[in-house]
Amino acid sequence: MKINYIFLIIGIAILTFTCSEDRVNPEFDPSPYLLELNGDLPEPAIPPDNLLTNAKVKLGRMLFYEKKLSKDLTQACADCHLQKDAFTDIRPFSIGVEKLEGKRNAMPIFNLVYHINGFFWDGRATLLRDQALKPIQDPLEMNETLSNAVAKIQNEKIYQDQFIRAFGSDSVSALKISLAIEQFMISIVSHDSKYDRYLKGAATLTLEEERGKDLFFKEYDPLNNIKGAECFHCHSGFNFTNNEFMNNGLDTDSNFKDLGRFNVTKNASDKASFKVPSLRNIEFTAPYMHDSRFNSIDEVIDHYNSHVKQSSTTNILLQNNIKGLNLTTQEKSDLKAFLKTLSDNTYLNNPEYKSPF
Ligand code: HEC
Ligand code: HEC
């Protein structure tokens, strides 16, 4: 009993000492942040000039949840990217600071270090750190100037301290803000879905999921009586995307509204092409497509089964879909069951991604 009390008192003393020490005199902390991938995902190519440290990831996390980065102090990145929705927004179009509606559906955040072909639906940001500064300045999003954002962060004691831990100096800059947010976003990973566990031999798929998996990874070949949904052509690899920009046949030419990738490259072949999204956690990211036109996975499957439109840029890999895949009701529900095996509750509930405030 006595011994326990002594330990308790020593414990409290150490705690008080370290806490106050931390507050009064923060120190540069270069300790590396370890991304735990358990061999499920390939070795990530972390930018060599922005190697992850615990202090920078933490700073990035604070900034991601920081409403002061917006003009009227009402909006943080996390207001349109909610962890419970796979860091996306269930509103078809996010509402920015001036109550203005954006033009596209917010995108999920996980495994971004593997996105080798740029960010946003049209890929207009090449590096994640460049991406991070755009929403702050976007008039439909946070609508703030970088110099104002820097000044507001510079004024806060908790940020002065955290910048010292992260960068060794309390001086705030837009570049440092972007590097820290890049680090936090890189730290957000998803690799513990039922399907990941199945691949490691640690889970079994139901018969329905198994049939859905076969459909997902097969080409439709009616001559040889082989059913297939053709999804794997584009939603391929461990992250269920080929990292390309493509037109998946949502509209005919006369109905193109958002020209997507074309706005960046000006190549006619990129008209109405959009980033092929990962299908991990797709169960949580409705509504679907860049313009949120589909509300459910069923509607998406119906699109690929029988509504893919021919246009000047519809991808050639969808030629069988254009003719129609003739999936039965059972096959559609099998495919949906497989897509739901890509849901990762570990990621969705990971305390390290929650608000630090
Ligand atoms: C008002 C809502 C809103 C806010 C605030 C917001 N975003 Fe977004 N985010 C979006 C939308 C909408 C898109 C897609 C835009 C597009 O493609 O043109 C997007 C796209 C992204 C992407 C691209 C993902 C990919 O796969 O290419 C990343 C990363 C991202 N946001 C991070 C952030 C960060 C970091 C912040 C804060 C600095 C932030 N967002 C603030 C709505 C928002
Ligand atoms: C030719 C390439 C291609 C094929 C094949 C393909 N997709 Fe897609 N998929 C895309 C592109 C590109 C988008 C984004 C389109 C947009 O938003 O305008 C997309 C979007 C989606 C989305 C919405 C994701 C989101 O976050 O909004 C889902 C779900 C989806 N596809 C599932 C499937 C399934 C299931 C199959 C097979 C039946 C399939 N896709 C076949 C290219 C493809």
CSV table of C-alpha atoms and ligand atoms in Angstrom, one decimal:
chain,number,residue,atom,x,y,z
A,1,MET,CA,0.0,0.0,0.0
A,2,LYS,CA,2.7,2.5,1.1
A,3,ILE,CA,4.9,1.6,-1.8
A,4,ASN,CA,2.0,2.2,-4.2
A,5,TYR,CA,1.5,5.7,-2.7
A,6,ILE,CA,5.2,6.4,-3.2
A,7,PHE,CA,5.0,5.4,-6.8
A,8,LEU,CA,1.9,7.5,-7.3
A,9,ILE,CA,3.6,10.6,-5.8
A,10,ILE,CA,6.7,10.0,-7.9
A,11,GLY,CA,4.5,9.5,-10.9
A,12,ILE,CA,2.6,12.8,-10.4
A,13,ALA,CA,5.9,14.6,-9.7
A,14,ILE,CA,7.4,13.4,-13.0
A,15,LEU,CA,4.2,14.2,-14.9
A,16,THR,CA,4.0,17.7,-13.5
A,17,PHE,CA,7.6,18.3,-14.2
A,18,THR,CA,7.5,17.1,-17.8
A,19,CYS,CA,4.3,18.9,-18.5
A,20,SER,CA,5.4,22.3,-17.2
A,21,GLU,CA,8.8,21.8,-18.7
A,22,ASP,CA,7.1,21.2,-22.0
A,23,ARG,CA,5.0,24.3,-21.8
A,24,VAL,CA,7.7,26.7,-20.6
A,25,ASN,CA,10.5,25.4,-22.8
A,26,PRO,CA,9.5,23.4,-25.9
A,27,GLU,CA,12.4,21.8,-27.7
A,28,PHE,CA,13.0,20.8,-31.3
A,29,ASP,CA,11.9,17.1,-31.5
A,30,PRO,CA,13.3,15.4,-34.6
A,31,SER,CA,12.1,11.9,-33.5
A,32,PRO,CA,10.8,10.1,-36.6
A,33,TYR,CA,7.2,9.2,-37.0
A,34,LEU,CA,6.7,5.5,-37.9
A,35,LEU,CA,4.1,4.6,-40.4
A,36,GLU,CA,2.8,1.2,-39.4
A,37,LEU,CA,1.8,-0.6,-42.6
A,38,ASN,CA,2.4,-4.2,-41.4
A,39,GLY,CA,3.6,-5.1,-44.9
A,40,ASP,CA,0.1,-4.6,-46.2
A,41,LEU,CA,0.9,-1.7,-48.4
A,42,PRO,CA,4.1,-1.1,-50.5
A,43,GLU,CA,6.9,1.0,-49.0
A,44,PRO,CA,5.7,4.6,-49.4
A,45,ALA,CA,7.9,7.1,-51.3
A,46,ILE,CA,7.9,9.8,-48.5
A,47,PRO,CA,9.2,13.1,-50.0
A,48,PRO,CA,12.9,13.1,-49.0
A,49,ASP,CA,12.8,16.7,-48.1
A,50,ASN,CA,9.8,16.2,-45.7
A,51,LEU,CA,10.6,13.0,-43.8
A,52,LEU,CA,7.9,12.3,-41.1
A,53,THR,CA,8.6,13.4,-37.6
A,54,ASN,CA,6.2,13.1,-34.6
A,55,ALA,CA,6.2,16.8,-34.0
A,56,LYS,CA,5.5,17.7,-37.6
A,57,VAL,CA,2.7,15.1,-38.0
A,58,LYS,CA,1.2,16.5,-34.8
A,59,LEU,CA,1.5,20.1,-36.0
A,60,GLY,CA,-0.2,19.1,-39.3
A,61,ARG,CA,-3.0,17.4,-37.4
A,62,MET,CA,-3.6,20.6,-35.3
A,63,LEU,CA,-3.7,22.7,-38.5
A,64,PHE,CA,-6.0,20.2,-40.3
A,65,TYR,CA,-8.5,20.8,-37.5
A,66,GLU,CA,-7.8,24.6,-37.2
A,67,LYS,CA,-10.7,26.9,-38.1
A,68,LYS,CA,-8.4,29.9,-37.8
A,69,LEU,CA,-7.0,29.1,-41.2
A,70,SER,CA,-10.3,30.3,-42.7
A,71,LYS,CA,-11.3,33.9,-43.3
A,72,ASP,CA,-14.2,34.0,-40.8
A,73,LEU,CA,-12.8,31.4,-38.4
A,74,THR,CA,-15.6,29.0,-39.1
A,75,GLN,CA,-14.0,26.4,-41.2
A,76,ALA,CA,-11.2,23.9,-40.9
A,77,CYS,CA,-10.1,21.2,-43.5
A,78,ALA,CA,-11.9,18.8,-41.2
A,79,ASP,CA,-15.2,20.5,-41.7
A,80,CYS,CA,-15.4,19.1,-45.3
A,81,HIS,CA,-13.2,16.1,-44.6
A,82,LEU,CA,-14.8,14.1,-41.8
A,83,GLN,CA,-13.0,11.1,-40.4
A,84,LYS,CA,-16.3,9.2,-39.8
A,85,ASP,CA,-17.0,9.5,-43.6
A,86,ALA,CA,-13.5,8.4,-44.7
A,87,PHE,CA,-12.5,12.1,-44.5
A,88,THR,CA,-15.0,13.1,-47.2
A,89,ASP,CA,-18.2,15.1,-47.0
A,90,ILE,CA,-21.6,13.6,-47.3
A,91,ARG,CA,-23.0,16.8,-48.7
A,92,PRO,CA,-23.0,16.6,-52.5
A,93,PHE,CA,-21.2,19.9,-52.7
A,94,SER,CA,-19.3,21.3,-49.6
A,95,ILE,CA,-20.3,24.7,-48.3
A,96,GLY,CA,-17.4,27.1,-47.9
A,97,VAL,CA,-17.0,30.1,-45.5
A,98,GLU,CA,-19.3,32.5,-47.2
A,99,LYS,CA,-22.0,29.8,-47.4
A,100,LEU,CA,-21.0,29.4,-51.0
A,101,GLU,CA,-21.4,25.9,-52.5
A,102,GLY,CA,-18.4,24.3,-54.2
A,103,LYS,CA,-18.6,22.7,-57.6
A,104,ARG,CA,-17.4,19.2,-56.9
A,105,ASN,CA,-17.8,16.5,-54.3
A,106,ALA,CA,-15.1,16.4,-51.6
A,107,MET,CA,-12.5,13.6,-51.9
A,108,PRO,CA,-11.6,11.0,-49.2
A,109,ILE,CA,-8.2,11.2,-47.5
A,110,PHE,CA,-6.1,8.0,-47.0
A,111,ASN,CA,-3.1,6.4,-48.7
A,112,LEU,CA,-2.4,9.8,-50.4
A,113,VAL,CA,1.4,9.1,-50.6
A,114,TYR,CA,0.6,6.6,-53.3
A,115,HIS,CA,-1.2,9.1,-55.5
A,116,ILE,CA,1.6,9.6,-58.0
A,117,ASN,CA,-0.4,11.6,-60.5
A,118,GLY,CA,-1.5,14.7,-58.7
A,119,PHE,CA,-4.4,15.8,-56.5
A,120,PHE,CA,-8.0,16.9,-56.9
A,121,TRP,CA,-10.5,15.4,-59.4
A,122,ASP,CA,-8.5,17.1,-62.2
A,123,GLY,CA,-5.0,16.6,-60.8
A,124,ARG,CA,-4.2,20.3,-60.8
A,125,ALA,CA,-2.0,20.1,-57.7
A,126,THR,CA,1.2,18.0,-58.3
A,127,LEU,CA,2.5,17.8,-54.8
A,128,LEU,CA,0.4,17.3,-51.6
A,129,ARG,CA,2.0,20.3,-50.0
A,130,ASP,CA,0.8,22.5,-52.9
A,131,GLN,CA,-2.6,21.0,-52.6
A,132,ALA,CA,-2.7,21.8,-48.9
A,133,LEU,CA,-2.5,25.6,-49.5
A,134,LYS,CA,-5.2,25.7,-52.1
A,135,PRO,CA,-8.3,25.2,-50.0
A,136,ILE,CA,-7.1,28.0,-47.6
A,137,GLN,CA,-7.2,30.4,-50.5
A,138,ASP,CA,-10.1,29.0,-52.5
A,139,PRO,CA,-12.9,31.6,-52.4
A,140,LEU,CA,-15.5,28.8,-52.3
A,141,GLU,CA,-13.7,27.1,-49.4
A,142,MET,CA,-11.7,28.9,-46.6
A,143,ASN,CA,-11.2,32.1,-48.6
A,144,GLU,CA,-8.2,33.4,-46.6
A,145,THR,CA,-4.9,34.9,-47.8
A,146,LEU,CA,-1.8,33.0,-46.9
A,147,SER,CA,-0.3,36.1,-45.1
A,148,ASN,CA,-3.4,36.4,-42.9
A,149,ALA,CA,-3.4,32.7,-42.2
A,150,VAL,CA,0.3,32.8,-41.2
A,151,ALA,CA,-0.2,35.8,-39.0
A,152,LYS,CA,-3.1,34.2,-37.1
A,153,ILE,CA,-1.2,31.0,-36.5
A,154,GLN,CA,1.9,33.0,-35.5
A,155,ASN,CA,-0.1,34.8,-32.8
A,156,GLU,CA,-1.0,31.6,-30.9
A,157,LYS,CA,1.2,30.3,-28.1
A,158,ILE,CA,0.3,26.7,-28.7
A,159,TYR,CA,1.5,27.0,-32.4
A,160,GLN,CA,4.7,28.9,-31.5
A,161,ASP,CA,5.6,26.0,-29.2
A,162,GLN,CA,4.6,23.4,-31.7
A,163,PHE,CA,6.6,25.1,-34.5
A,164,ILE,CA,9.6,24.9,-32.3
A,165,ARG,CA,9.1,21.2,-31.7
A,166,ALA,CA,8.5,20.6,-35.4
A,167,PHE,CA,10.9,23.0,-37.1
A,168,GLY,CA,13.2,24.2,-34.3
A,169,SER,CA,12.0,27.8,-34.6
A,170,ASP,CA,8.7,29.5,-33.7
A,171,SER,CA,8.6,31.4,-37.0
A,172,VAL,CA,5.5,30.4,-39.0
A,173,SER,CA,5.5,30.4,-42.8
A,174,ALA,CA,3.1,29.2,-45.5
A,175,LEU,CA,5.7,26.6,-46.6
A,176,LYS,CA,6.0,25.2,-43.1
A,177,ILE,CA,2.2,25.0,-42.7
A,178,SER,CA,2.0,23.1,-46.0
A,179,LEU,CA,4.8,20.7,-45.1
A,180,ALA,CA,3.2,19.9,-41.8
A,181,ILE,CA,-0.3,19.3,-43.3
A,182,GLU,CA,1.4,17.2,-46.0
A,183,GLN,CA,2.9,15.0,-43.2
A,184,PHE,CA,-0.4,14.6,-41.3
A,185,MET,CA,-2.2,13.6,-44.5
A,186,ILE,CA,0.6,11.1,-45.4
A,187,SER,CA,0.2,9.6,-41.9
A,188,ILE,CA,-3.5,8.8,-42.7
A,189,VAL,CA,-3.4,5.2,-44.1
A,190,SER,CA,-6.0,2.5,-44.7
A,191,HIS,CA,-5.0,-1.1,-44.9
A,192,ASP,CA,-7.1,-3.1,-42.5
A,193,SER,CA,-10.2,-3.9,-44.5
A,194,LYS,CA,-11.7,-7.4,-44.5
A,195,TYR,CA,-10.3,-7.8,-48.0
A,196,ASP,CA,-6.8,-6.9,-46.7
A,197,ARG,CA,-7.2,-9.5,-44.0
A,198,TYR,CA,-8.5,-12.0,-46.5
A,199,LEU,CA,-5.4,-11.5,-48.7
A,200,LYS,CA,-3.2,-12.3,-45.6
A,201,GLY,CA,-5.3,-15.4,-44.9
A,202,ALA,CA,-6.7,-13.9,-41.7
A,203,ALA,CA,-10.4,-13.7,-42.9
A,204,THR,CA,-12.7,-15.6,-45.2
A,205,LEU,CA,-15.1,-14.0,-47.7
A,206,THR,CA,-18.7,-15.1,-47.8
A,207,LEU,CA,-19.9,-16.9,-50.9
A,208,GLU,CA,-21.6,-13.6,-52.0
A,209,GLU,CA,-18.4,-11.6,-51.5
A,210,GLU,CA,-16.3,-14.2,-53.3
A,211,ARG,CA,-18.6,-14.1,-56.3
A,212,GLY,CA,-18.5,-10.3,-56.2
A,213,LYS,CA,-14.7,-10.4,-56.2
A,214,ASP,CA,-14.7,-12.6,-59.3
A,215,LEU,CA,-17.0,-10.2,-61.1
A,216,PHE,CA,-14.9,-7.3,-60.1
A,217,PHE,CA,-11.7,-8.8,-61.5
A,218,LYS,CA,-13.2,-10.3,-64.7
A,219,GLU,CA,-13.9,-9.1,-68.2
A,220,TYR,CA,-17.3,-9.8,-69.7
A,221,ASP,CA,-17.1,-12.5,-72.4
A,222,PRO,CA,-20.6,-13.5,-73.4
A,223,LEU,CA,-19.3,-15.7,-76.2
A,224,ASN,CA,-17.7,-18.0,-73.7
A,225,ASN,CA,-20.4,-17.4,-71.1
A,226,ILE,CA,-18.1,-15.6,-68.7
A,227,LYS,CA,-19.7,-12.8,-66.6
A,228,GLY,CA,-17.5,-9.9,-65.5
A,229,ALA,CA,-17.9,-6.3,-64.4
A,230,GLU,CA,-14.6,-4.9,-65.8
A,231,CYS,CA,-13.9,-2.8,-62.7
A,232,PHE,CA,-10.3,-4.0,-62.3
A,233,HIS,CA,-9.1,-2.3,-65.5
A,234,CYS,CA,-9.2,1.1,-63.8
A,235,HIS,CA,-9.7,0.4,-60.1
A,236,SER,CA,-6.6,-1.7,-60.0
A,237,GLY,CA,-3.7,-2.6,-57.6
A,238,PHE,CA,-3.6,-2.4,-53.8
A,239,ASN,CA,-5.2,1.0,-53.7
A,240,PHE,CA,-7.9,0.1,-56.3
A,241,THR,CA,-6.9,2.9,-58.7
A,242,ASN,CA,-4.5,3.1,-61.6
A,243,ASN,CA,-3.9,6.8,-60.8
A,244,GLU,CA,-5.0,7.9,-64.2
A,245,PHE,CA,-7.6,10.4,-65.4
A,246,MET,CA,-10.4,8.8,-67.4
A,247,ASN,CA,-13.9,9.3,-68.6
A,248,ASN,CA,-16.1,6.6,-67.2
A,249,GLY,CA,-19.1,7.3,-69.5
A,250,LEU,CA,-21.3,9.5,-67.3
A,251,ASP,CA,-22.4,11.8,-70.2
A,252,THR,CA,-22.5,12.2,-74.0
A,253,ASP,CA,-20.5,15.1,-75.4
A,254,SER,CA,-23.4,17.5,-75.5
A,255,ASN,CA,-24.0,17.0,-71.8
A,256,PHE,CA,-20.4,17.6,-70.7
A,257,LYS,CA,-20.6,20.2,-67.9
A,258,ASP,CA,-17.3,20.0,-66.0
A,259,LEU,CA,-14.4,19.3,-68.4
A,260,GLY,CA,-12.2,18.0,-65.5
A,261,ARG,CA,-8.7,17.1,-66.6
A,262,PHE,CA,-9.0,19.0,-69.8
A,263,ASN,CA,-9.0,22.3,-67.8
A,264,VAL,CA,-5.4,21.4,-66.7
A,265,THR,CA,-3.9,19.8,-69.9
A,266,LYS,CA,-6.1,21.4,-72.7
A,267,ASN,CA,-5.9,18.1,-74.5
A,268,ALA,CA,-9.2,17.3,-76.2
A,269,SER,CA,-8.7,13.6,-75.2
A,270,ASP,CA,-9.0,14.7,-71.5
A,271,LYS,CA,-12.4,16.2,-71.8
A,272,ALA,CA,-14.7,15.1,-69.0
A,273,SER,CA,-11.9,12.9,-67.6
A,274,PHE,CA,-11.5,12.7,-63.8
A,275,LYS,CA,-9.1,11.1,-61.4
A,276,VAL,CA,-9.9,7.4,-61.0
A,277,PRO,CA,-10.8,7.2,-57.3
A,278,SER,CA,-9.7,4.5,-54.9
A,279,LEU,CA,-12.5,2.2,-54.0
A,280,ARG,CA,-11.3,1.5,-50.5
A,281,ASN,CA,-13.9,2.7,-47.9
A,282,ILE,CA,-16.4,3.3,-50.7
A,283,GLU,CA,-19.2,2.3,-48.4
A,284,PHE,CA,-18.7,5.6,-46.5
A,285,THR,CA,-18.1,8.1,-49.2
A,286,ALA,CA,-21.5,8.6,-50.8
A,287,PRO,CA,-22.6,10.5,-52.8
A,288,TYR,CA,-20.5,9.3,-55.7
A,289,MET,CA,-18.6,10.8,-58.7
A,290,HIS,CA,-17.1,14.2,-59.0
A,291,ASP,CA,-20.5,15.8,-59.2
A,292,SER,CA,-22.2,13.6,-56.6
A,293,ARG,CA,-24.8,12.3,-59.1
A,294,PHE,CA,-25.2,8.9,-57.6
A,295,ASN,CA,-26.5,8.5,-54.0
A,296,SER,CA,-25.8,4.8,-53.5
A,297,ILE,CA,-23.5,2.0,-54.6
A,298,ASP,CA,-26.5,0.4,-56.3
A,299,GLU,CA,-26.8,3.4,-58.6
A,300,VAL,CA,-23.1,3.2,-59.4
A,301,ILE,CA,-23.4,-0.4,-60.3
A,302,ASP,CA,-26.5,0.3,-62.4
A,303,HIS,CA,-24.5,2.9,-64.3
A,304,TYR,CA,-21.6,0.5,-65.1
A,305,ASN,CA,-24.1,-2.3,-65.9
A,306,SER,CA,-26.4,-0.6,-68.3
A,307,HIS,CA,-26.0,3.2,-68.5
A,308,VAL,CA,-22.4,3.9,-69.7
A,309,LYS,CA,-22.6,6.5,-72.4
A,310,GLN,CA,-20.5,6.6,-75.5
A,311,SER,CA,-18.8,10.0,-76.0
A,312,SER,CA,-15.6,11.3,-77.8
A,313,THR,CA,-13.6,10.5,-74.6
A,314,THR,CA,-15.4,7.5,-73.0
A,315,ASN,CA,-12.6,5.1,-72.1
A,316,ILE,CA,-12.2,2.2,-74.6
A,317,LEU,CA,-11.9,-0.2,-71.6
A,318,LEU,CA,-15.7,0.4,-71.1
A,319,GLN,CA,-16.7,-0.9,-74.5
A,320,ASN,CA,-18.3,-4.0,-73.0
A,321,ASN,CA,-20.1,-1.8,-70.5
A,322,ILE,CA,-21.5,0.4,-73.3
A,323,LYS,CA,-23.2,-2.7,-74.8
A,324,GLY,CA,-24.3,-3.7,-71.3
A,325,LEU,CA,-23.0,-6.2,-68.8
A,326,ASN,CA,-26.3,-8.0,-68.3
A,327,LEU,CA,-25.7,-8.5,-64.6
A,328,THR,CA,-28.5,-10.2,-62.7
A,329,THR,CA,-29.9,-8.7,-59.5
A,330,GLN,CA,-28.0,-11.4,-57.6
A,331,GLU,CA,-24.7,-10.5,-59.4
A,332,LYS,CA,-25.2,-6.8,-58.7
A,333,SER,CA,-25.7,-7.5,-55.0
A,334,ASP,CA,-22.6,-9.8,-55.0
A,335,LEU,CA,-20.5,-7.0,-56.5
A,336,LYS,CA,-21.8,-4.6,-53.8
A,337,ALA,CA,-21.0,-7.1,-51.1
A,338,PHE,CA,-17.4,-7.3,-52.4
A,339,LEU,CA,-17.1,-3.5,-52.5
A,340,LYS,CA,-18.1,-3.4,-48.8
A,341,THR,CA,-15.2,-5.8,-47.9
A,342,LEU,CA,-13.0,-2.7,-48.7
A,343,SER,CA,-14.3,-0.9,-45.6
A,344,ASP,CA,-11.7,-0.3,-43.0
A,345,ASN,CA,-13.0,0.4,-39.5
A,346,THR,CA,-9.5,0.6,-38.0
A,347,TYR,CA,-8.8,3.7,-40.2
A,348,LEU,CA,-12.3,5.1,-39.6
A,349,ASN,CA,-11.8,5.0,-35.8
A,350,ASN,CA,-8.0,5.6,-35.6
A,351,PRO,CA,-7.6,8.0,-32.6
A,352,GLU,CA,-4.4,9.4,-34.2
A,353,TYR,CA,-6.5,11.0,-36.9
A,354,LYS,CA,-9.0,12.6,-34.6
A,355,SER,CA,-9.1,16.3,-33.6
A,356,PRO,CA,-6.2,17.0,-31.2
A,357,PHE,CA,-8.2,19.8,-29.5
B,1,HEC,C1,-15.3,23.7,-48.2
B,1,HEC,C2,-15.0,22.4,-48.2
B,1,HEC,C3,-13.5,22.0,-48.1
B,1,HEC,C4,-12.5,22.4,-47.3
B,1,HEC,C5,-12.6,23.5,-46.2
B,1,HEC,C6,-11.3,21.7,-47.6
B,1,HEC,N1,-11.6,20.8,-48.7
B,1,HEC,FE1,-10.3,19.5,-49.4
B,1,HEC,N2,-11.6,19.1,-50.9
B,1,HEC,C7,-12.8,19.6,-51.0
B,1,HEC,C8,-13.3,19.4,-52.4
B,1,HEC,C9,-14.7,19.8,-52.9
B,1,HEC,C10,-12.3,18.6,-53.1
B,1,HEC,C11,-12.4,18.3,-54.6
B,1,HEC,C12,-12.1,19.6,-55.3
B,1,HEC,C13,-11.7,19.4,-56.8
B,1,HEC,O1,-11.4,18.4,-57.2
B,1,HEC,O2,-11.8,20.5,-57.5
B,1,HEC,C14,-11.2,18.5,-52.1
B,1,HEC,C15,-10.1,17.8,-52.4
B,1,HEC,C16,-9.0,17.6,-51.5
B,1,HEC,C17,-7.9,16.7,-51.7
B,1,HEC,C18,-7.6,15.9,-52.9
B,1,HEC,C19,-7.6,14.4,-52.7
B,1,HEC,C20,-7.2,13.6,-53.9
B,1,HEC,O3,-7.4,12.4,-53.9
B,1,HEC,O4,-6.8,14.2,-54.9
B,1,HEC,C21,-7.1,16.8,-50.5
B,1,HEC,C22,-5.8,16.1,-50.2
B,1,HEC,C23,-7.8,17.8,-49.6
B,1,HEC,N3,-9.0,18.2,-50.3
B,1,HEC,C24,-7.3,18.2,-48.4
B,1,HEC,C25,-7.7,19.4,-47.8
B,1,HEC,C26,-7.0,20.1,-46.8
B,1,HEC,C27,-5.6,19.8,-46.3
B,1,HEC,C28,-7.8,21.2,-46.4
B,1,HEC,C29,-7.5,22.3,-45.4
B,1,HEC,C30,-6.3,23.1,-45.7
B,1,HEC,C31,-9.0,21.1,-47.2
B,1,HEC,N4,-8.9,20.0,-48.0
B,1,HEC,C32,-10.1,21.9,-47.0
B,1,HEC,C33,-13.5,20.3,-50.1
B,1,HEC,C34,-12.9,21.0,-49.0
B,2,HEC,C1,-12.5,3.0,-67.6
B,2,HEC,C2,-12.1,3.1,-66.2
B,2,HEC,C3,-13.1,2.6,-65.2
B,2,HEC,C4,-13.8,1.4,-65.1
B,2,HEC,C5,-13.6,0.2,-66.0
B,2,HEC,C6,-14.5,1.5,-63.9
B,2,HEC,N1,-14.4,2.7,-63.3
B,2,HEC,FE1,-15.3,3.4,-61.6
B,2,HEC,N2,-14.5,5.2,-61.9
B,2,HEC,C7,-13.7,5.6,-62.9
B,2,HEC,C8,-13.6,7.1,-62.9
B,2,HEC,C9,-12.7,7.9,-63.9
B,2,HEC,C10,-14.3,7.5,-61.8
B,2,HEC,C11,-14.5,9.0,-61.4
B,2,HEC,C12,-15.5,9.6,-62.4
B,2,HEC,C13,-16.1,10.9,-62.1
B,2,HEC,O1,-16.2,11.3,-60.9
B,2,HEC,O2,-16.4,11.7,-63.0
B,2,HEC,C14,-14.9,6.3,-61.2
B,2,HEC,C15,-15.7,6.4,-60.1
B,2,HEC,C16,-16.2,5.3,-59.4
B,2,HEC,C17,-16.9,5.3,-58.2
B,2,HEC,C18,-17.3,6.6,-57.4
B,2,HEC,C19,-16.2,6.9,-56.4
B,2,HEC,C20,-16.3,8.1,-55.6
B,2,HEC,O3,-15.6,8.3,-54.7
B,2,HEC,O4,-17.2,9.0,-56.0
B,2,HEC,C21,-17.3,4.0,-57.9
B,2,HEC,C22,-18.0,3.6,-56.6
B,2,HEC,C23,-16.8,3.2,-58.9
B,2,HEC,N3,-16.2,4.0,-59.9
B,2,HEC,C24,-16.9,1.8,-59.0
B,2,HEC,C25,-16.6,1.1,-60.1
B,2,HEC,C26,-17.1,-0.3,-60.3
B,2,HEC,C27,-17.8,-1.1,-59.3
B,2,HEC,C28,-16.6,-0.7,-61.5
B,2,HEC,C29,-17.0,-2.0,-62.2
B,2,HEC,C30,-18.3,-2.2,-62.4
B,2,HEC,C31,-15.9,0.5,-62.1
B,2,HEC,N4,-16.0,1.5,-61.2
B,2,HEC,C32,-15.3,0.5,-63.4
B,2,HEC,C33,-13.1,4.8,-63.9
B,2,HEC,C34,-13.5,3.5,-64.1
